[in-house]
């Protein structure tokens, strides 16, 4: 964790804490009572800890992917769509294969990565070939992904016995093992942590990582050094989407055990704040994901015990996403002027 990422984490944490305090006061709740309920809801017992870890996992995969794009100077706002397409392909593959469980789980994650990578690569290609603004293209691709998924699960891919728009249930043997029995916390979390360590190594110790960072930090110097910014844009968006797609696969195999259109309540958008609060450093992002996972699970307890609406937490997360993304985007624009 470098100084900049530690500073981003501290500022983000303090900002969320201050906003939560204001929300409690506005709801006529003592911050002491409110935070007590919040921390109990996030860490008060086995079930609460498991819920926090499950939310952490769901946020960590797309946040790591977003960090790849942002480190390359690209603003990937499309992790939600990439997660959705990855989950769709993972859920479809999981119902079409008949192999040993370990191979099936690997295939499900690979399918998720491929789906997310292909969806991310569309925006990367548009940036590389047509210099299309990636903020607009990735945002629009979110809506296209949602519409495409809805069409497929209500039409050609819908399960024969489905009560709603969803695919068939995965075979029980293909469900991810849980870390804590009878909870939503699964082995997807250690897989995500391994991905974080691998990404840290790639960014800091490989030629690809060097090109990525050079393109993001000094694009003109990178171009003069012979680095193809178009190639970096394409591959950065593809790898960014791959990690988000793995998040979709983790949700399909670990929680829902099938794909449906309610796969994500906005994890891809919240992950933007997770990545930025983590200073775009993989290991710091793990800490930020845990903090936001606690926000998700603790927010429910805060609503039940203190009457502070869960939507207030979502508003805080949304404002944080907007503020941090705008700060980084405007900072990058200023640096290129």
CSV table of C-alpha atoms in Angstrom, one decimal:
chain,number,residue,atom,x,y,z
A,1,UNK,CA,0.0,0.0,0.0
A,2,UNK,CA,1.7,3.2,-1.1
A,3,UNK,CA,1.1,6.7,0.4
A,4,UNK,CA,-1.4,7.8,-2.3
A,5,UNK,CA,-3.6,4.7,-2.0
A,6,UNK,CA,-3.5,4.9,1.8
A,7,UNK,CA,-4.5,8.6,1.6
A,8,UNK,CA,-7.4,7.7,-0.8
A,9,UNK,CA,-8.6,5.0,1.5
A,10,UNK,CA,-8.4,7.2,4.6
A,11,UNK,CA,-10.2,10.1,2.9
A,12,UNK,CA,-12.9,7.8,1.5
A,13,UNK,CA,-13.5,6.1,4.8
A,14,UNK,CA,-13.8,9.4,6.7
A,15,UNK,CA,-16.1,10.8,4.0
A,16,UNK,CA,-18.4,7.8,4.3
A,17,UNK,CA,-18.4,8.0,8.1
A,18,UNK,CA,-19.2,11.7,8.1
A,19,UNK,CA,-22.0,11.2,5.6
A,20,UNK,CA,-23.5,8.3,7.6
A,21,UNK,CA,-23.4,10.5,10.8
A,22,UNK,CA,-25.4,13.2,9.0
A,23,UNK,CA,-27.9,10.6,7.7
A,24,UNK,CA,-28.4,9.3,11.3
A,25,UNK,CA,-28.9,12.8,12.6
A,26,UNK,CA,-31.3,13.6,9.9
A,27,UNK,CA,-33.2,10.4,10.9
A,28,UNK,CA,-33.2,11.6,14.5
A,29,UNK,CA,-30.9,8.7,15.5
A,30,UNK,CA,-27.9,9.1,17.8
A,31,UNK,CA,-24.7,8.3,15.9
A,32,UNK,CA,-23.6,6.2,18.8
A,33,UNK,CA,-26.7,4.0,18.6
A,34,UNK,CA,-26.5,4.0,14.8
A,35,UNK,CA,-22.9,2.9,14.5
A,36,UNK,CA,-23.4,0.3,17.2
A,37,UNK,CA,-26.2,-1.2,15.1
A,38,UNK,CA,-24.1,-0.8,11.9
A,39,UNK,CA,-21.1,-2.6,13.2
A,40,UNK,CA,-23.2,-5.4,14.8
A,41,UNK,CA,-24.9,-5.9,11.4
A,42,UNK,CA,-21.5,-6.1,9.7
A,43,UNK,CA,-19.4,-8.1,12.1
A,44,UNK,CA,-21.7,-9.1,15.1
A,45,UNK,CA,-21.7,-12.9,14.4
A,46,UNK,CA,-21.1,-15.7,12.0
A,47,UNK,CA,-24.0,-14.8,9.7
A,48,UNK,CA,-23.2,-11.1,9.7
A,49,UNK,CA,-19.5,-11.7,8.9
A,50,UNK,CA,-20.5,-14.1,6.1
A,51,UNK,CA,-22.8,-11.5,4.6
A,52,UNK,CA,-20.0,-8.9,4.7
A,53,UNK,CA,-17.6,-11.3,3.1
A,54,UNK,CA,-20.1,-12.2,0.4
A,55,UNK,CA,-20.7,-8.5,-0.5
A,56,UNK,CA,-16.9,-8.0,-0.4
A,57,UNK,CA,-16.4,-10.7,-2.9
A,58,UNK,CA,-19.1,-9.4,-5.2
A,59,UNK,CA,-17.4,-5.9,-5.2
A,60,UNK,CA,-13.8,-7.1,-5.3
A,61,UNK,CA,-13.8,-8.7,-8.8
A,62,UNK,CA,-15.2,-5.7,-10.7
A,63,UNK,CA,-13.2,-3.2,-8.6
A,64,UNK,CA,-9.9,-5.0,-9.6
A,65,UNK,CA,-11.0,-4.9,-13.3
A,66,UNK,CA,-11.9,-1.2,-13.0
A,67,UNK,CA,-8.4,-0.5,-11.6
A,68,UNK,CA,-6.8,-2.0,-14.7
A,69,UNK,CA,-8.7,0.4,-17.0
A,70,UNK,CA,-8.2,3.4,-14.8
A,71,UNK,CA,-4.5,2.7,-14.5
A,72,UNK,CA,-4.3,2.8,-18.3
A,73,UNK,CA,-6.1,6.2,-18.3
A,74,UNK,CA,-9.4,4.7,-19.4
A,75,UNK,CA,-12.6,5.3,-17.5
A,76,UNK,CA,-14.5,2.0,-17.5
A,77,UNK,CA,-18.0,2.7,-16.3
A,78,UNK,CA,-19.2,-0.5,-17.8
A,79,UNK,CA,-18.3,-3.1,-15.2
A,80,UNK,CA,-22.0,-3.7,-14.5
A,81,UNK,CA,-22.6,-4.8,-18.0
A,82,UNK,CA,-19.4,-6.8,-18.2
A,83,UNK,CA,-20.4,-8.6,-14.9
A,84,UNK,CA,-23.8,-9.3,-16.3
A,85,UNK,CA,-22.6,-10.7,-19.6
A,86,UNK,CA,-19.9,-12.8,-17.8
A,87,UNK,CA,-22.6,-14.2,-15.4
A,88,UNK,CA,-24.9,-15.0,-18.4
A,89,UNK,CA,-22.2,-16.9,-20.2
A,90,UNK,CA,-21.0,-18.6,-17.0
A,91,UNK,CA,-24.6,-19.7,-16.2
A,92,UNK,CA,-25.2,-21.0,-19.7
A,93,UNK,CA,-21.9,-23.0,-19.8
A,94,UNK,CA,-22.6,-24.4,-16.3
A,95,UNK,CA,-25.8,-26.0,-17.5
A,96,UNK,CA,-24.3,-27.4,-20.7
A,97,UNK,CA,-21.2,-29.3,-19.5
A,98,UNK,CA,-20.9,-32.7,-17.8
A,99,UNK,CA,-17.4,-32.8,-16.2
A,100,UNK,CA,-15.9,-33.3,-12.8
A,101,UNK,CA,-16.9,-30.5,-10.3
A,102,UNK,CA,-13.4,-29.0,-10.1
A,103,UNK,CA,-13.2,-28.7,-13.9
A,104,UNK,CA,-16.7,-27.4,-14.1
A,105,UNK,CA,-16.1,-24.6,-11.6
A,106,UNK,CA,-12.9,-23.6,-13.5
A,107,UNK,CA,-14.9,-23.6,-16.8
A,108,UNK,CA,-17.6,-21.5,-15.2
A,109,UNK,CA,-15.1,-18.9,-14.1
A,110,UNK,CA,-13.3,-19.0,-17.5
A,111,UNK,CA,-16.6,-18.5,-19.3
A,112,UNK,CA,-17.4,-15.5,-17.1
A,113,UNK,CA,-13.9,-14.1,-17.8
A,114,UNK,CA,-14.4,-14.6,-21.6
A,115,UNK,CA,-17.9,-13.0,-21.6
A,116,UNK,CA,-16.7,-10.0,-19.6
A,117,UNK,CA,-13.6,-9.6,-21.7
A,118,UNK,CA,-15.5,-9.7,-25.0
A,119,UNK,CA,-17.9,-7.1,-23.7
A,120,UNK,CA,-15.1,-4.9,-22.4
A,121,UNK,CA,-13.2,-5.3,-25.7
A,122,UNK,CA,-16.0,-3.7,-27.6
A,123,UNK,CA,-15.4,-0.5,-25.8
A,124,UNK,CA,-11.7,-1.0,-26.1
A,125,UNK,CA,-12.0,-1.4,-29.9
A,126,UNK,CA,-14.2,1.6,-30.2
A,127,UNK,CA,-11.6,3.6,-28.3
A,128,UNK,CA,-8.7,2.2,-30.3
A,129,UNK,CA,-10.2,2.3,-33.8
A,130,UNK,CA,-12.5,5.4,-33.6
A,131,UNK,CA,-11.3,7.2,-30.5
A,132,UNK,CA,-14.8,6.9,-29.0
A,133,UNK,CA,-15.2,8.3,-25.5
A,134,UNK,CA,-15.0,5.2,-23.3
A,135,UNK,CA,-17.2,6.8,-20.6
A,136,UNK,CA,-20.1,7.1,-23.1
A,137,UNK,CA,-19.5,3.7,-24.8
A,138,UNK,CA,-19.2,1.7,-21.6
A,139,UNK,CA,-22.2,3.4,-20.0
A,140,UNK,CA,-24.3,2.6,-23.1
A,141,UNK,CA,-23.0,-0.9,-23.2
A,142,UNK,CA,-24.4,-1.4,-19.7
A,143,UNK,CA,-27.9,-0.8,-21.1
A,144,UNK,CA,-27.3,-3.0,-24.1
A,145,UNK,CA,-26.0,-5.8,-21.8
A,146,UNK,CA,-29.1,-5.6,-19.6
A,147,UNK,CA,-31.5,-5.7,-22.6
A,148,UNK,CA,-29.6,-8.5,-24.3
A,149,UNK,CA,-29.6,-10.6,-21.1
A,150,UNK,CA,-33.3,-10.0,-20.6
A,151,UNK,CA,-34.1,-11.0,-24.2
A,152,UNK,CA,-32.1,-14.2,-23.9
A,153,UNK,CA,-33.5,-15.3,-20.5
A,154,UNK,CA,-37.1,-14.6,-21.5
A,155,UNK,CA,-36.7,-16.2,-24.9
A,156,UNK,CA,-34.2,-18.7,-26.4
A,157,UNK,CA,-32.3,-19.5,-23.2
A,158,UNK,CA,-35.1,-19.5,-20.7
A,159,UNK,CA,-35.3,-22.6,-18.5
A,160,UNK,CA,-38.3,-24.7,-19.3
A,161,UNK,CA,-39.4,-24.9,-15.6
A,162,UNK,CA,-38.5,-21.3,-14.8
A,163,UNK,CA,-40.9,-19.1,-12.8
A,164,UNK,CA,-39.3,-16.0,-14.2
A,165,UNK,CA,-36.6,-14.7,-16.6
A,166,UNK,CA,-33.8,-17.1,-15.7
A,167,UNK,CA,-31.6,-19.9,-16.9
A,168,UNK,CA,-31.7,-23.5,-15.6
A,169,UNK,CA,-30.3,-24.2,-12.2
A,170,UNK,CA,-26.6,-25.3,-12.1
A,171,UNK,CA,-26.0,-28.9,-11.0
A,172,UNK,CA,-25.5,-29.0,-7.2
A,173,UNK,CA,-22.0,-30.4,-7.7
A,174,UNK,CA,-21.0,-27.2,-9.5
A,175,UNK,CA,-22.0,-24.9,-6.7
A,176,UNK,CA,-19.1,-23.1,-5.0
A,177,UNK,CA,-18.2,-24.5,-1.6
A,178,UNK,CA,-18.9,-22.2,1.3
A,179,UNK,CA,-16.3,-20.7,3.7
A,180,UNK,CA,-18.9,-20.8,6.5
A,181,UNK,CA,-21.6,-23.4,6.5
A,182,UNK,CA,-25.1,-22.3,5.5
A,183,UNK,CA,-24.0,-18.8,4.5
A,184,UNK,CA,-23.3,-16.9,1.2
A,185,UNK,CA,-19.6,-16.6,1.8
A,186,UNK,CA,-17.9,-18.9,-0.7
A,187,UNK,CA,-14.4,-19.8,-2.0
A,188,UNK,CA,-14.9,-17.1,-4.5
A,189,UNK,CA,-13.3,-14.7,-1.9
A,190,UNK,CA,-9.9,-16.4,-1.8
A,191,UNK,CA,-10.0,-16.6,-5.6
A,192,UNK,CA,-10.6,-12.9,-5.7
A,193,UNK,CA,-7.7,-12.3,-3.3
A,194,UNK,CA,-5.4,-14.4,-5.5
A,195,UNK,CA,-6.5,-12.3,-8.4
A,196,UNK,CA,-5.5,-9.2,-6.5
A,197,UNK,CA,-2.0,-10.5,-5.7
A,198,UNK,CA,-1.6,-11.6,-9.3
A,199,UNK,CA,-2.7,-8.2,-10.6
A,200,UNK,CA,-0.3,-6.4,-8.3
A,201,UNK,CA,2.5,-8.5,-9.7
A,202,UNK,CA,1.4,-7.9,-13.3
A,203,UNK,CA,1.1,-4.1,-12.8
A,204,UNK,CA,4.5,-3.7,-11.1
A,205,UNK,CA,6.7,-6.5,-12.6
A,206,UNK,CA,5.7,-7.2,-16.2
A,207,UNK,CA,6.1,-5.5,-19.5
A,208,UNK,CA,2.3,-5.4,-19.9
A,209,UNK,CA,2.0,-3.6,-16.6
A,210,UNK,CA,4.7,-1.1,-17.5
A,211,UNK,CA,3.0,-0.3,-20.8
A,212,UNK,CA,-0.4,0.0,-19.0
A,213,UNK,CA,1.0,2.4,-16.4
A,214,UNK,CA,3.0,4.4,-19.0
A,215,UNK,CA,-0.1,4.9,-21.2
A,216,UNK,CA,-2.1,6.1,-18.2
A,217,UNK,CA,0.5,8.3,-16.5
A,218,UNK,CA,2.3,9.8,-19.5
A,219,UNK,CA,0.5,9.0,-22.8
A,220,UNK,CA,2.5,11.3,-25.0
A,221,UNK,CA,5.8,10.0,-23.6
A,222,UNK,CA,4.5,6.4,-24.0
A,223,UNK,CA,3.7,7.1,-27.6
A,224,UNK,CA,7.2,8.5,-28.3
A,225,UNK,CA,8.6,5.4,-26.7
A,226,UNK,CA,6.9,3.2,-29.2
A,227,UNK,CA,4.0,2.0,-27.1
A,228,UNK,CA,0.8,1.6,-29.1
A,229,UNK,CA,-1.9,3.4,-27.1
A,230,UNK,CA,-4.6,1.7,-29.2
A,231,UNK,CA,-3.3,-1.7,-28.3
A,232,UNK,CA,-3.1,-0.8,-24.6
A,233,UNK,CA,-6.7,0.5,-24.8
A,234,UNK,CA,-8.0,-2.7,-26.3
A,235,UNK,CA,-6.2,-5.1,-24.0
A,236,UNK,CA,-6.8,-3.0,-20.9
A,237,UNK,CA,-10.5,-2.9,-21.5
A,238,UNK,CA,-10.6,-6.6,-22.3
A,239,UNK,CA,-8.8,-7.6,-19.1
A,240,UNK,CA,-10.9,-5.1,-17.1
A,241,UNK,CA,-14.0,-6.8,-18.4
A,242,UNK,CA,-12.6,-10.3,-17.7
A,243,UNK,CA,-12.3,-9.6,-14.0
A,244,UNK,CA,-15.8,-8.1,-13.9
A,245,UNK,CA,-17.1,-11.1,-15.7
A,246,UNK,CA,-15.4,-13.4,-13.2
A,247,UNK,CA,-17.5,-11.5,-10.6
A,248,UNK,CA,-20.6,-12.5,-12.5
A,249,UNK,CA,-19.5,-16.1,-12.5
A,250,UNK,CA,-18.9,-16.0,-8.8
A,251,UNK,CA,-22.4,-14.7,-8.2
A,252,UNK,CA,-23.9,-17.4,-10.4
A,253,UNK,CA,-21.9,-20.3,-9.0
A,254,UNK,CA,-21.7,-19.1,-5.4
A,255,UNK,CA,-25.0,-17.4,-4.6
A,256,UNK,CA,-27.9,-17.7,-7.1
A,257,UNK,CA,-26.7,-21.0,-8.6
A,258,UNK,CA,-28.3,-19.9,-11.9
A,259,UNK,CA,-28.3,-16.7,-13.9
A,260,UNK,CA,-31.2,-14.3,-13.8
A,261,UNK,CA,-31.6,-10.6,-14.5
A,262,UNK,CA,-31.4,-9.8,-10.8
A,263,UNK,CA,-27.8,-11.0,-10.6
A,264,UNK,CA,-26.4,-7.6,-9.5
A,265,UNK,CA,-28.0,-4.8,-7.6
A,266,UNK,CA,-25.4,-2.4,-8.9
A,267,UNK,CA,-22.1,-4.0,-7.8
A,268,UNK,CA,-20.4,-2.8,-11.0
A,269,UNK,CA,-21.2,0.8,-10.2
A,270,UNK,CA,-20.3,0.6,-6.5
A,271,UNK,CA,-17.0,-1.1,-7.5
A,272,UNK,CA,-15.9,2.2,-9.1
A,273,UNK,CA,-15.9,3.8,-5.7
A,274,UNK,CA,-14.1,0.7,-4.3
A,275,UNK,CA,-11.4,1.0,-6.9
A,276,UNK,CA,-10.9,4.7,-6.4
A,277,UNK,CA,-11.0,4.6,-2.6
A,278,UNK,CA,-8.4,1.8,-2.9
A,279,UNK,CA,-6.2,4.2,-4.8
A,280,UNK,CA,-6.2,1.7,-7.8
A,281,UNK,CA,-3.8,-0.4,-5.9
A,282,UNK,CA,-4.9,-4.1,-5.8
A,283,UNK,CA,-4.2,-4.9,-2.2
A,284,UNK,CA,-5.6,-1.6,-1.0
A,285,UNK,CA,-8.7,-2.3,-3.1
A,286,UNK,CA,-9.2,-5.5,-1.0
A,287,UNK,CA,-9.4,-3.4,2.1
A,288,UNK,CA,-11.8,-0.9,0.4
A,289,UNK,CA,-14.0,-3.8,-0.8
A,290,UNK,CA,-14.2,-5.1,2.8
A,291,UNK,CA,-15.3,-1.6,4.0
A,292,UNK,CA,-17.9,-1.4,1.3
A,293,UNK,CA,-19.0,-5.0,2.0
A,294,UNK,CA,-19.6,-3.9,5.6
A,295,UNK,CA,-21.6,-0.9,4.3
A,296,UNK,CA,-23.9,-3.3,2.4
A,297,UNK,CA,-24.5,-5.7,5.3
A,298,UNK,CA,-24.4,-3.1,8.1
A,299,UNK,CA,-26.8,-0.9,6.2
A,300,UNK,CA,-29.5,-3.5,6.6
A,301,UNK,CA,-29.0,-3.7,10.3
A,302,UNK,CA,-28.9,0.1,10.6
A,303,UNK,CA,-32.3,0.3,8.9
A,304,UNK,CA,-33.8,-2.5,11.1
A,305,UNK,CA,-32.4,-1.3,14.4
A,306,UNK,CA,-32.3,2.5,14.0
A,307,UNK,CA,-34.7,3.3,11.3
A,308,UNK,CA,-32.1,4.8,9.0
A,309,UNK,CA,-33.2,3.9,5.4
A,310,UNK,CA,-30.9,1.5,3.5
A,311,UNK,CA,-31.4,3.8,0.6
A,312,UNK,CA,-29.4,6.4,2.5
A,313,UNK,CA,-26.4,4.1,2.3
A,314,UNK,CA,-26.9,3.8,-1.4
A,315,UNK,CA,-27.1,7.5,-1.8
A,316,UNK,CA,-23.8,7.9,0.1
A,317,UNK,CA,-22.2,5.3,-2.2
A,318,UNK,CA,-23.5,7.0,-5.3
A,319,UNK,CA,-22.3,10.4,-4.2
A,320,UNK,CA,-18.9,8.9,-3.4
A,321,UNK,CA,-18.7,7.3,-6.9
A,322,UNK,CA,-19.6,10.6,-8.5
A,323,UNK,CA,-17.2,12.7,-6.5
A,324,UNK,CA,-14.2,10.3,-6.9
A,325,UNK,CA,-14.8,9.6,-10.5
A,326,UNK,CA,-15.2,13.2,-11.4
A,327,UNK,CA,-12.1,14.2,-9.4
A,328,UNK,CA,-10.0,11.6,-11.3
A,329,UNK,CA,-11.5,12.3,-14.7
A,330,UNK,CA,-11.1,16.1,-14.4
A,331,UNK,CA,-7.6,15.6,-13.0
A,332,UNK,CA,-6.6,13.5,-16.0
A,333,UNK,CA,-8.2,16.0,-18.4
A,334,UNK,CA,-6.2,18.8,-16.7
A,335,UNK,CA,-3.0,16.9,-17.0
A,336,UNK,CA,-3.4,16.5,-20.7
A,337,UNK,CA,-4.2,20.2,-21.4
